[in-house]
Coordinates of C-alpha atoms in Angstrom, one line a residue:
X27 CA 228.0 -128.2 29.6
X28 CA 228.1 -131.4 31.4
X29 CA 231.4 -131.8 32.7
X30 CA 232.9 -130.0 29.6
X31 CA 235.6 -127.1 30.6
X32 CA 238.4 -125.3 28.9
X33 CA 241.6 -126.6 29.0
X34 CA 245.0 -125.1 29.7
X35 CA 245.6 -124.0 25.8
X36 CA 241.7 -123.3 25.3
X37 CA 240.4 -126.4 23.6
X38 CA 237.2 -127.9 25.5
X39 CA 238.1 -131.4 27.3
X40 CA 236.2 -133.3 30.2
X41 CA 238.7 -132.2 32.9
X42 CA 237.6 -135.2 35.4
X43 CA 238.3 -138.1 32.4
X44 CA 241.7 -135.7 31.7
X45 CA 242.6 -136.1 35.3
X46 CA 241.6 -139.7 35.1
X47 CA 243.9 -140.4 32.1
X48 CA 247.1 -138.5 33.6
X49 CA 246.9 -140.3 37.0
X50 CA 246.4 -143.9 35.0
X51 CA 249.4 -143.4 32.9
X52 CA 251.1 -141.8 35.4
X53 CA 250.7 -145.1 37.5
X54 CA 251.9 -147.4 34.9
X55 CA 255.4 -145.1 34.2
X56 CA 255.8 -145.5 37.8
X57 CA 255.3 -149.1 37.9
X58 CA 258.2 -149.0 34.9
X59 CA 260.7 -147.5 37.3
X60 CA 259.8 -143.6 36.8
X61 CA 259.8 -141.6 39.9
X62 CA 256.1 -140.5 41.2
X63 CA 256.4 -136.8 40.7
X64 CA 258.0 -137.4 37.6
X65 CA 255.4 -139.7 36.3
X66 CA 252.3 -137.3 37.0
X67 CA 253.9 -134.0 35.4
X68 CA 255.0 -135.7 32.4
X69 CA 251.4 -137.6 32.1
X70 CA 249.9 -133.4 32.9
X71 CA 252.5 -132.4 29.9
X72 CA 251.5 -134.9 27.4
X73 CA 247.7 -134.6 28.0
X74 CA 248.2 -130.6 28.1
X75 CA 247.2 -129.3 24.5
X76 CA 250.0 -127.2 24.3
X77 CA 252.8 -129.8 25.5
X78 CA 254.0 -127.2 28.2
X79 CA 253.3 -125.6 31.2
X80 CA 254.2 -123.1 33.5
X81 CA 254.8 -125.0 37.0
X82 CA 251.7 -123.0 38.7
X83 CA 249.5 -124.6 36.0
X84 CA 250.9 -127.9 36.7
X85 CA 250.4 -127.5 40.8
X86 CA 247.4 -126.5 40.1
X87 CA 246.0 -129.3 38.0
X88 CA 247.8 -131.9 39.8
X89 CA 247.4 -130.4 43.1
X90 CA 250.6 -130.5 44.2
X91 CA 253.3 -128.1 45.7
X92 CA 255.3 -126.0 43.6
X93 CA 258.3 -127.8 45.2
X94 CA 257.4 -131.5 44.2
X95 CA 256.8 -129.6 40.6
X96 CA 260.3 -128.6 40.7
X97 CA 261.9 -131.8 42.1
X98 CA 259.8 -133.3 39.4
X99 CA 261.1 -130.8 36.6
X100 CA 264.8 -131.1 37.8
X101 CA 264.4 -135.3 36.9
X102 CA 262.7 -134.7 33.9
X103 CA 265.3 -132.2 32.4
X104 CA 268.1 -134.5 33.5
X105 CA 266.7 -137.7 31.7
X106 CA 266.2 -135.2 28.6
X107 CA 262.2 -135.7 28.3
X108 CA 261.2 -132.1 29.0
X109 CA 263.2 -128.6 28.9
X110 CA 262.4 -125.1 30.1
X111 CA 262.2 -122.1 27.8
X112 CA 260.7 -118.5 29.7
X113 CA 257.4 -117.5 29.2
X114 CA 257.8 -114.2 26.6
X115 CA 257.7 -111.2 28.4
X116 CA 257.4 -113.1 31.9
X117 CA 260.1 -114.0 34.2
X118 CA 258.0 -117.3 34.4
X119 CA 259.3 -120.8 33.4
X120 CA 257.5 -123.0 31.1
X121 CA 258.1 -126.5 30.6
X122 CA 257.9 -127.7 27.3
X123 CA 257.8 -131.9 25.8
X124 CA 260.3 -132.6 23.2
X125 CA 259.1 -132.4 19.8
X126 CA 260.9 -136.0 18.7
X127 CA 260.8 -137.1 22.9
X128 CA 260.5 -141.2 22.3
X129 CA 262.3 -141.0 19.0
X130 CA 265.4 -139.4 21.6
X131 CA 264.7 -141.3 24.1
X132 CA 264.6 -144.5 22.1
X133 CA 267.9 -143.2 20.9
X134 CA 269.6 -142.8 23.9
X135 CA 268.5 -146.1 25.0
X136 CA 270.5 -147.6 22.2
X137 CA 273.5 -145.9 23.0
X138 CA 273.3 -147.6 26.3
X139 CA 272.7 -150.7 24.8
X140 CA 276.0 -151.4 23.2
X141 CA 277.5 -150.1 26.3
X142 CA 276.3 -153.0 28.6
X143 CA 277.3 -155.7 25.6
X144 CA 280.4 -154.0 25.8
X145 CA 280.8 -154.8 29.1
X146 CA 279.0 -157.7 29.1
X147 CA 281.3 -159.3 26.5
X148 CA 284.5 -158.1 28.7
X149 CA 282.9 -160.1 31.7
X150 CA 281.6 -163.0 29.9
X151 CA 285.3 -163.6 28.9
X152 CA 286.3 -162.6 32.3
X153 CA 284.1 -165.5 33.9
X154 CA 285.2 -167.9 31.2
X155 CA 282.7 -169.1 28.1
X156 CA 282.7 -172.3 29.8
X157 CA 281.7 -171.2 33.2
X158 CA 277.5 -171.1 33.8
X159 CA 278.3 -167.4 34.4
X160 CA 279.6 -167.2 31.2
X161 CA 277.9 -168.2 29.4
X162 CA 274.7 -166.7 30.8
X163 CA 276.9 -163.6 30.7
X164 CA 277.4 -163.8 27.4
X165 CA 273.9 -164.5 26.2
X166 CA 272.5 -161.5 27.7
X167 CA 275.2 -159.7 26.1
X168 CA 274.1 -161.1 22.6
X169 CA 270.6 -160.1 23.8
X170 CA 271.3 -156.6 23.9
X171 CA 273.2 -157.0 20.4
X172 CA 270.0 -158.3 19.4
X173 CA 268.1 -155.2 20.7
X174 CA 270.2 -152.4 19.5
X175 CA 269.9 -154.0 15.7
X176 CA 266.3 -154.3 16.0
X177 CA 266.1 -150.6 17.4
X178 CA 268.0 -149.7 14.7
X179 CA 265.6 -151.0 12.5
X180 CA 262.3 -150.1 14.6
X181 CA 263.5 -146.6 14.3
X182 CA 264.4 -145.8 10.6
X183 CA 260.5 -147.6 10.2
X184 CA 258.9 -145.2 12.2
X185 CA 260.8 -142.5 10.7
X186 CA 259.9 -143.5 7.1
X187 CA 256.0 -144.3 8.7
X188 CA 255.9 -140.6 9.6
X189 CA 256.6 -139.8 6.7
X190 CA 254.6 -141.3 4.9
X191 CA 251.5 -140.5 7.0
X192 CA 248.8 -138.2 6.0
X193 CA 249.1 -134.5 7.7
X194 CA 246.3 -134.1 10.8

C-alpha cells in the first residue's frame, strides 16, 4: 500500500505526511506563543479522525513520554481547548477537541479584549491625554475597541456561514 496505514479511528491516511502535518502546525502554534508539548498534542488531536485520544495513543504517535502528554493535557484543559471524558468501560482517559473550539476560543478572546481597553482607558487618563503615553495609551485601547466590534461581527458571520453551508 505504499505508505498507506490505518489511522487511530480506522480511516486509511499516509502516516509519514500525517506526522509531517502535526509537527508543521505544531511549529507555527509554538511560534504564536503556545507551549511545545501543548502545540504537538493539539496538532495529533486535530489531525486524529476521531478528535480524541487516549494519552498512550498520543505518546505513541508523537513519541513522547506519557508525562510530557500529561503536562501537555493539564495546559490544554486549563486554556479550555481540549477536555477529558473516560473511555466506556475503561478506567482510561480520552482527550477529546471541542466541538465549537475556535468559535470558544475566539469568544473568550473577546472577553479579554474589553478588559485590557478597560484598563487601558483607566491608564490612558492616568498618564494624561496630553502626555505621549497617553495618548499612545489610549490608541491601543481604541484598538482593542476596534477588535472586539469586529469579532463581534466576524463571529455572528461565521455562525450564519455555517449555517448556511451544505452538509459533508
Amino acid at each position: 500500500m505504499s505508505g498507506m496505514t490505518t489511522t487511530e479511528s480506522g480511516g486509511t491516511g499516509n502516516e509519514d505526511a500525517v506526522s509531517r502535518f502535526v509537527e508543521r502546525f505544531a511549529g507555527e502554534l509554538t511560534e504564536a506563543g503556545m507551549q511545545r508539548m501543548a502545540s504537538r498534542v493539539f496538532a495529533a488531536l486535530l489531525a486524529s479522525e476521531s478528535a480524541s485520544m487516549t494519552s498512550a495513543e498520543l505518546a505513541g504517535q508523537l513519541r513522547i513520554s506519557p508525562a510530557a502528554v500529561s503536562g501537555a493535557i493539564r495546559y490544554l484543559t486549563q486554556v479550555s481547548m481540549v477536555s477529558r471524558e473516560r473511555d466506556p468501560g475503561t478506567r482510561r482517559d480520552r482527550y477529546v477537541l471541542h466541538n465549537e473550539l475556535w468559535y470558544e476560543t475566539f469568544t473568550r478572546r473577546d472577553q479579554i479584549l474589553v478588559r485590557w481597553e478597560k484598563i487601558l482607558r483607566e491608564g490612558a487618563e492616568t498618564l494624561g491625554p496630553t502626555t505621549a503615553a497617553g495618548a499612545r495609551t489610549a490608541e491601543t485601547a481604541e484598538f482593542f475597541a476596534f477588535l472586539q466590534r469586529e469579532m463581534l461581527g466576524i463571529m455572528d458571520r461565521w455562525a450564519a456561514y455555517k449555517k448556511s453551508r451544505p452538509e459533508s
